[in-house]
XYZ file of C-alpha atoms in Angstrom:
394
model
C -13.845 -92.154 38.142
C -15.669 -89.066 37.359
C -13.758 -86.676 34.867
C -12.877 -82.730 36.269
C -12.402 -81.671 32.347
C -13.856 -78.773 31.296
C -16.412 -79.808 28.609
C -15.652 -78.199 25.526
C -18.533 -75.602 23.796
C -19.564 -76.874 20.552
C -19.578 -74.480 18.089
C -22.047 -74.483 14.704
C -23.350 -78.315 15.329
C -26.347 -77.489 13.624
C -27.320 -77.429 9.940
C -29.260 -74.105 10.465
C -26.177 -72.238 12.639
C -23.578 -73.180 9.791
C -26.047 -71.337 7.698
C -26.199 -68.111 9.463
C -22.513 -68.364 9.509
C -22.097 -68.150 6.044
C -24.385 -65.804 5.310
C -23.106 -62.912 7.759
C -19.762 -64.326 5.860
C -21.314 -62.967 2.321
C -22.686 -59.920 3.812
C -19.265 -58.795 5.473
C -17.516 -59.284 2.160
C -19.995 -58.159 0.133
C -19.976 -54.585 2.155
C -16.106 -54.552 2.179
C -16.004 -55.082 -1.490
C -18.896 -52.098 -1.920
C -16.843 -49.621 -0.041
C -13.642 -50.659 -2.236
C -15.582 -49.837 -5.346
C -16.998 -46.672 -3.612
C -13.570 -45.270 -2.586
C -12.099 -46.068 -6.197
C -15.787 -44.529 -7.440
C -15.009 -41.225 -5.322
C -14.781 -37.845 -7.443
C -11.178 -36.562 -7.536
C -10.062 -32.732 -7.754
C -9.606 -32.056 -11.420
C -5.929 -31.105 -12.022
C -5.404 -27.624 -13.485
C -4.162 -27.401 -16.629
C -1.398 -25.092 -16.779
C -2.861 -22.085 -18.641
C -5.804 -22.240 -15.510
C -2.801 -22.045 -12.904
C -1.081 -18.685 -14.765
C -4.225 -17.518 -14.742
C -4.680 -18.094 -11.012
C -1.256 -17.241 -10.150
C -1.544 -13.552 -12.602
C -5.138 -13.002 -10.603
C -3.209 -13.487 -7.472
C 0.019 -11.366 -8.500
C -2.413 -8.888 -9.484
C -4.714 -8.795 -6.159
C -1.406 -8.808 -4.662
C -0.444 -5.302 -6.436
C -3.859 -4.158 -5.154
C -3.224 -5.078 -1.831
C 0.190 -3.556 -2.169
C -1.609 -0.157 -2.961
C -4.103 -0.109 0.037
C -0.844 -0.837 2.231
C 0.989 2.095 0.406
C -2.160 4.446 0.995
C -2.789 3.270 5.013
C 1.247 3.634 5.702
C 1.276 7.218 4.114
C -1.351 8.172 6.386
C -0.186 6.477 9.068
C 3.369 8.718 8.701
C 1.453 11.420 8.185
C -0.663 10.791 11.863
C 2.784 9.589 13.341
C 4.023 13.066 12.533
C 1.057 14.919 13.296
C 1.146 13.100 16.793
C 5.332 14.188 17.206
C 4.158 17.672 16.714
C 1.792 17.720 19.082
C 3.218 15.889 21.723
C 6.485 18.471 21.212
C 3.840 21.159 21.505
C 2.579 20.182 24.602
C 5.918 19.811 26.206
C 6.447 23.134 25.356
C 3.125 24.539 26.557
C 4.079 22.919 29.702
C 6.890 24.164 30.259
C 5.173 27.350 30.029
C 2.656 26.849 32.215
C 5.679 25.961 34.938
C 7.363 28.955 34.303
C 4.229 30.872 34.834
C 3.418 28.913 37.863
C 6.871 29.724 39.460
C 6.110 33.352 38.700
C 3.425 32.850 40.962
C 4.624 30.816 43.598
C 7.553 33.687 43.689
C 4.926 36.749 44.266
C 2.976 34.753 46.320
C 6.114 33.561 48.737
C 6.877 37.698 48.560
C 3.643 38.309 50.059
C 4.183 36.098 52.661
C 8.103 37.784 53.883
C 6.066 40.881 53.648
C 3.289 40.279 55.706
C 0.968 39.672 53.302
C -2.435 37.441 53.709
C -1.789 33.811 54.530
C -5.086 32.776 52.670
C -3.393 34.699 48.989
C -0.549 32.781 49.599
C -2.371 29.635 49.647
C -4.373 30.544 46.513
C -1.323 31.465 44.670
C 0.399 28.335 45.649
C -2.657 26.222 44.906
C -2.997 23.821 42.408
C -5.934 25.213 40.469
C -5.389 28.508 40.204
C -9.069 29.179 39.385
C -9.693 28.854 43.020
C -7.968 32.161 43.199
C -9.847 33.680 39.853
C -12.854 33.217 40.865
C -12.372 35.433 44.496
C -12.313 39.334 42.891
C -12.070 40.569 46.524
C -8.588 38.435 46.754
C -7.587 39.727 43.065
C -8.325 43.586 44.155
C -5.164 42.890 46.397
C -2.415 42.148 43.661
C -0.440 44.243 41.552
C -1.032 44.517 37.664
C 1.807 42.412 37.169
C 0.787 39.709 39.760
C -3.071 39.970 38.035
C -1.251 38.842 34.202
C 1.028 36.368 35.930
C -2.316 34.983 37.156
C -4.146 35.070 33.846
C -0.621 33.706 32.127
C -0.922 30.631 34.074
C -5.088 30.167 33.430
C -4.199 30.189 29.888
C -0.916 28.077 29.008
C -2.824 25.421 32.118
C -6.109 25.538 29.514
C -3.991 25.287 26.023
C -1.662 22.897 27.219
C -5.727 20.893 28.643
C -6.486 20.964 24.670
C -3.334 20.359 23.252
C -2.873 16.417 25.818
C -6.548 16.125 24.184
C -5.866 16.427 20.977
C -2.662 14.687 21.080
C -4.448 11.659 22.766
C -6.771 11.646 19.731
C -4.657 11.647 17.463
C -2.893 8.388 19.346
C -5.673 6.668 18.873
C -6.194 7.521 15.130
C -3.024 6.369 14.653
C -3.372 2.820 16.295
C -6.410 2.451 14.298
C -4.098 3.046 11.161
C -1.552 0.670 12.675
C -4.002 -1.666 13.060
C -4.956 -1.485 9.109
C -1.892 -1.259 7.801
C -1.255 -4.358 9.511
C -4.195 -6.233 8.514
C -3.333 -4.901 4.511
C 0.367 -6.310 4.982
C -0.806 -9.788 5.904
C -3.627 -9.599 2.899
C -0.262 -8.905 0.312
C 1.879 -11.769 2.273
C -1.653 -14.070 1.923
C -1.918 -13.523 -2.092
C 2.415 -13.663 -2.709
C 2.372 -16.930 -0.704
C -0.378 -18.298 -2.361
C 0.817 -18.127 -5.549
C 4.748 -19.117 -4.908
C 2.768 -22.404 -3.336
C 0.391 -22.751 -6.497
C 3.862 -22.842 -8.525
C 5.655 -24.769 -6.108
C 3.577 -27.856 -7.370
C 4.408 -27.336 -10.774
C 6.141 -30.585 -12.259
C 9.594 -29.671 -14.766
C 7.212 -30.523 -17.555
C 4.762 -27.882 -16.596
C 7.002 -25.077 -15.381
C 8.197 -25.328 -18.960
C 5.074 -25.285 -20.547
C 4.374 -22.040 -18.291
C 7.424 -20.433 -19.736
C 6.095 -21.194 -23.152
C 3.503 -19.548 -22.435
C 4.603 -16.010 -20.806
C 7.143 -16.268 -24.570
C 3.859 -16.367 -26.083
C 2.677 -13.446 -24.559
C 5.790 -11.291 -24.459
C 5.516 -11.998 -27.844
C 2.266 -10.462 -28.669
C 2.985 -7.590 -26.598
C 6.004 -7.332 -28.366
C 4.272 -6.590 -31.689
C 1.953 -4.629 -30.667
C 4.334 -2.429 -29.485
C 5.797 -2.109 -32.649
C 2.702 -1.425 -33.975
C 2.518 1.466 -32.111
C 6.398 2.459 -32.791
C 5.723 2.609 -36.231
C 2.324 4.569 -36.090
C 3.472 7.178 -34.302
C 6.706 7.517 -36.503
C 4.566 7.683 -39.434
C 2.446 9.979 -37.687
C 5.963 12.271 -36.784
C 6.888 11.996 -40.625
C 3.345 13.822 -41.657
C 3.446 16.026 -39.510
C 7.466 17.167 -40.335
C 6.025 17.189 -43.668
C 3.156 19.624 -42.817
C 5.515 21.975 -40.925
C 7.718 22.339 -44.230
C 4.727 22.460 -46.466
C 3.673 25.588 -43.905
C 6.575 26.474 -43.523
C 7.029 26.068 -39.390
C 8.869 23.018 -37.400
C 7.161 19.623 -37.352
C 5.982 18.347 -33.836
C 7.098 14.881 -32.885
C 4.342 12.460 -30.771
C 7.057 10.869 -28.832
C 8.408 7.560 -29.745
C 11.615 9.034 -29.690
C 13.848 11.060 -27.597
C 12.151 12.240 -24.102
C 12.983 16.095 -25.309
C 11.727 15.912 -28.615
C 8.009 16.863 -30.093
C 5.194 17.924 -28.472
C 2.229 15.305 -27.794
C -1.339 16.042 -29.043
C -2.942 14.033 -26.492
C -5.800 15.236 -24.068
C -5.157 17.948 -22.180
C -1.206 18.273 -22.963
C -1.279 22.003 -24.293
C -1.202 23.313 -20.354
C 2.499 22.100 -20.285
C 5.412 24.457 -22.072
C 6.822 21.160 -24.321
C 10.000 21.905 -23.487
C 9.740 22.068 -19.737
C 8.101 18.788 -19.650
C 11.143 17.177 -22.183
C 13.555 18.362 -20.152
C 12.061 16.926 -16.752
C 11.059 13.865 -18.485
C 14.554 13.238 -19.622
C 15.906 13.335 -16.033
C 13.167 11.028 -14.502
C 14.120 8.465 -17.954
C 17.634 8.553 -16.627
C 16.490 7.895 -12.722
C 14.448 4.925 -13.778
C 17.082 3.660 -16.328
C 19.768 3.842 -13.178
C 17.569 1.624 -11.111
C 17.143 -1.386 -13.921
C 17.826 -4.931 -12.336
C 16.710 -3.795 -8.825
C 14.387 -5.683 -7.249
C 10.524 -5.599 -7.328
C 9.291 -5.462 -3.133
C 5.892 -4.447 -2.428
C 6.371 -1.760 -0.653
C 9.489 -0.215 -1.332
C 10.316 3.444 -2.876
C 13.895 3.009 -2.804
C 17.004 2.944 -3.545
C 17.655 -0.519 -3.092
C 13.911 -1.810 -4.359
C 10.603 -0.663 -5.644
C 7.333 -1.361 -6.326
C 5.708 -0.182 -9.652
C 4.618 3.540 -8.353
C 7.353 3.587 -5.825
C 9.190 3.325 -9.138
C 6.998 6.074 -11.051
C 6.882 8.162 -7.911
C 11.305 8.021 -7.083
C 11.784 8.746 -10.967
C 9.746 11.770 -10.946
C 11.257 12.901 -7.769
C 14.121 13.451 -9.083
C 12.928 15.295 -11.903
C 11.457 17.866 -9.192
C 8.272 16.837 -9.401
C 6.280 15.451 -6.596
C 3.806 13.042 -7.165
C 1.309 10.853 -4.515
C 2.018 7.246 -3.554
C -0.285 5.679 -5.486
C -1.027 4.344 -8.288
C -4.688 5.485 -7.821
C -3.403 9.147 -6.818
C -1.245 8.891 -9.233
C -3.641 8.835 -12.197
C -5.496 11.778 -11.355
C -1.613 13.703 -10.592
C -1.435 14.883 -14.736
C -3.694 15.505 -18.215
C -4.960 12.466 -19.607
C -2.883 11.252 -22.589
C -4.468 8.539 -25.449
C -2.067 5.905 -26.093
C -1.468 6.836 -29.595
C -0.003 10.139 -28.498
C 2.313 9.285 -25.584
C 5.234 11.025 -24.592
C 8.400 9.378 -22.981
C 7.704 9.760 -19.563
C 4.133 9.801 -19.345
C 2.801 7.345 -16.915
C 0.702 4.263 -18.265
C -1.704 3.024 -15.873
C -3.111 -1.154 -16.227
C -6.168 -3.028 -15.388
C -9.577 -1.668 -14.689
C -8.704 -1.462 -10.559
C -5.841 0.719 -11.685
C -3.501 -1.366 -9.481
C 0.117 -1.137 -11.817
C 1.783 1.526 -13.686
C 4.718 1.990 -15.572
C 6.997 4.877 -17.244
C 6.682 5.249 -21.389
C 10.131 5.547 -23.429
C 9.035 5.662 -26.568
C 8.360 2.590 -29.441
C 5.208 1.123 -27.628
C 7.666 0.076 -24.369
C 8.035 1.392 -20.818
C 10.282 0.488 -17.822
C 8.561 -0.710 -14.779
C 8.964 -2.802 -11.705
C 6.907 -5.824 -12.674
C 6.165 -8.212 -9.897
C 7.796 -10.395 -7.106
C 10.596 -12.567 -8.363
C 11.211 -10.036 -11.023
C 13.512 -6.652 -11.522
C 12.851 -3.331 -12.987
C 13.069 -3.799 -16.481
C 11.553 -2.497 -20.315
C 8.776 -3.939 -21.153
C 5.956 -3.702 -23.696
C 3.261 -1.471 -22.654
C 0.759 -3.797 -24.498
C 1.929 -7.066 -21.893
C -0.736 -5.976 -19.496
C -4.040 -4.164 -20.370
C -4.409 -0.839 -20.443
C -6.401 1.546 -18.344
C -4.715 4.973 -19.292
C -2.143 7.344 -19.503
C -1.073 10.156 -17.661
C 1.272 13.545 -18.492
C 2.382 14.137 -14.868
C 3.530 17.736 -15.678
């Protein structure tokens, strides 16, 4: 009886098929085995050390302050726009309200024509809503009064002003969305650079975050000494010149490195302020930044509950009476240059070649500043960043 089984399909009878078996075998493990030993093989990111991430996350604090300066300079001109465009827009509610009154003058002469038989067609004119229609026909204007001629020419010109004044108004809407626009895009550029470094320090292990502590000691350190470097130059440099004055018989003049009232600098251009003017006002803006120690650093902010470094600088003086720009680059043109060896408390110290932080002198190489996110106004050595220059504001 014939079988209905399926005959089975045999598989590698042959010498030479068991042979290409095994070698696609080889060849499959072989490649598996190369790409193992190319992934291990593949180049991996070299880990910062932790003196490359401060300096990465000090680069990006410090972009950061730059940033924070083109945001101060675009919102103080966008407040200035937002005001110029209130002023205008008030003015040309007021021009038209003019121009209605004068229009209801004429409506009123022209309705009195009318009850007293007057012409239909001056009527119209007057009641018209371009009243150059009626200007422009001198046989129609020969028929008025005097007073019904300026009512006329009233209307023509608060109807042209209040024309220029919608105009300029509108332009100066659109300046100010332009500035919007930038101040926006500069706020996101300061938000980019803060959140770029909180994330760079995010990763930091226990270990590391020590070892970056270590580090800023290190350099609070340094500025530390050089700041009493300076304290005790420019007290030896008060003592000589005390001992001149008696020796010539007329009062010594202090450099600054102590009280804000006391001795008169000898820096550049300091002679066009009376000394004691300038100690006096000093002293005052000393106490207003003093007052505001331990308040927070925001980008930003001018107070009272926050600052940024020439928010700081800018607040302080205030309240001395003196007025000084936003920022930090306005501010360092706002005074007479001052070397550091001759600073005054109060001068303004100005940092890094883009001119992007400053802080107020008190005397013995320090200053009081607000630093940086995550920190609080505080005294600090004036040495901790580099210098660009100083500034008398006065």
């Amino acid at each position: 009886m014939a079988s209905h089984r399926k005959p089975r399909t045999r598989i590698l009878t042959s010498p030479g098929s068991r042979r290409t078996a095994a070698g696609l075998t080889t060849a499959a493990l072989a490649s598996v085995t190369l790409l193992s030993q190319t992934a291990e093989a593949a180049p991996r990111q070299p880990q910062q050390s932790i003196e490359e991430v401060k300096k990465k996350v000090d680069d990006l604090y410090r972009q950061a302050e730059v940033a924070t300066q083109k945001y101060n300079a675009v919102k103080e001109q966008a407040d200035e726009q937002r005001g110029t465009v209130d002023r205008l827009l008030d003015d040309t509610a007021r021009r038209t309200q003019k121009m209605n009154d004068a229009r209801r003058r004429l409506g009123t002469y022209a309705a009195a024509q009318y009850r007293s038989g007057g012409l239909n067609p001056t009527a119209q004119l007057l009641l018209a809503r371009n009243p150059q229609q009626f200007a422009d026909r001198s046989h129609l204007m020969d028929r008025l009064t005097g007073a019904q001629k300026q009512a006329v020419t009233d209307y023509q010109e608060q109807q042209a002003r209040a024309v220029r004044q919608r105009a300029e108004a509108s332009r100066s809407l659109e300046r100010l969305t332009g500035t919007q626009a930038s101040l926006k895009e500069s706020k996101k550029d300061v938000q980019d650079k803060l959140a770029e470094a909180r994330q760079l320090l995010s990763r930091l292990t226990a270990q590391e975050k020590a070892r970056l502590a270590e580090l800023e000691r290190k350099k609070e350190a340094e500025a530390k000494r050089k700041a009493e470097e300076l304290a005790r130059k420019q007290a030896e440099k008060e003592r000589k010149e005390r001992e001149d004055g008696k020796q010539r018989g007329t009062p010594g003049q202090g450099t600054g490195s102590g009280s804000p009232d006391g001795g008169s600098g000898s820096g550049s251009g300091g002679g066009t302020t009376d000394d004691g003017s300038y100690g006096t006002k000093a002293a005052k803006a000393l106490a207003f930044a003093r007052a505001q120690m331990g308040k927070p650093y925001v980008w930003g902010a001018t107070g009272p509950n926050s600052y940024d470094c020439s928010g700081l600088t800018q607040a302080a003086w205030k309240a001395a009476g003196v007025s000084l720009p936003r920022t930090t680059w306005d501010q360092v043109k706002a005074g007479d240059r001052v070397a550091t060896q001759d600073l005054k408390p109060g001068d303004l110290v100005f940092f890094y070649d883009d001119i992007s932080h400053v802080g107020m002198y008190i005397g013995d190489g320090k200053m009081i500043h607000a630093p940086k996110p995550g920190a609080s106004v505080r005294v600090e050595s004036i040495y901790y960043m580099p210098i660009y220059g100083s500034v008398r504001p006065v």
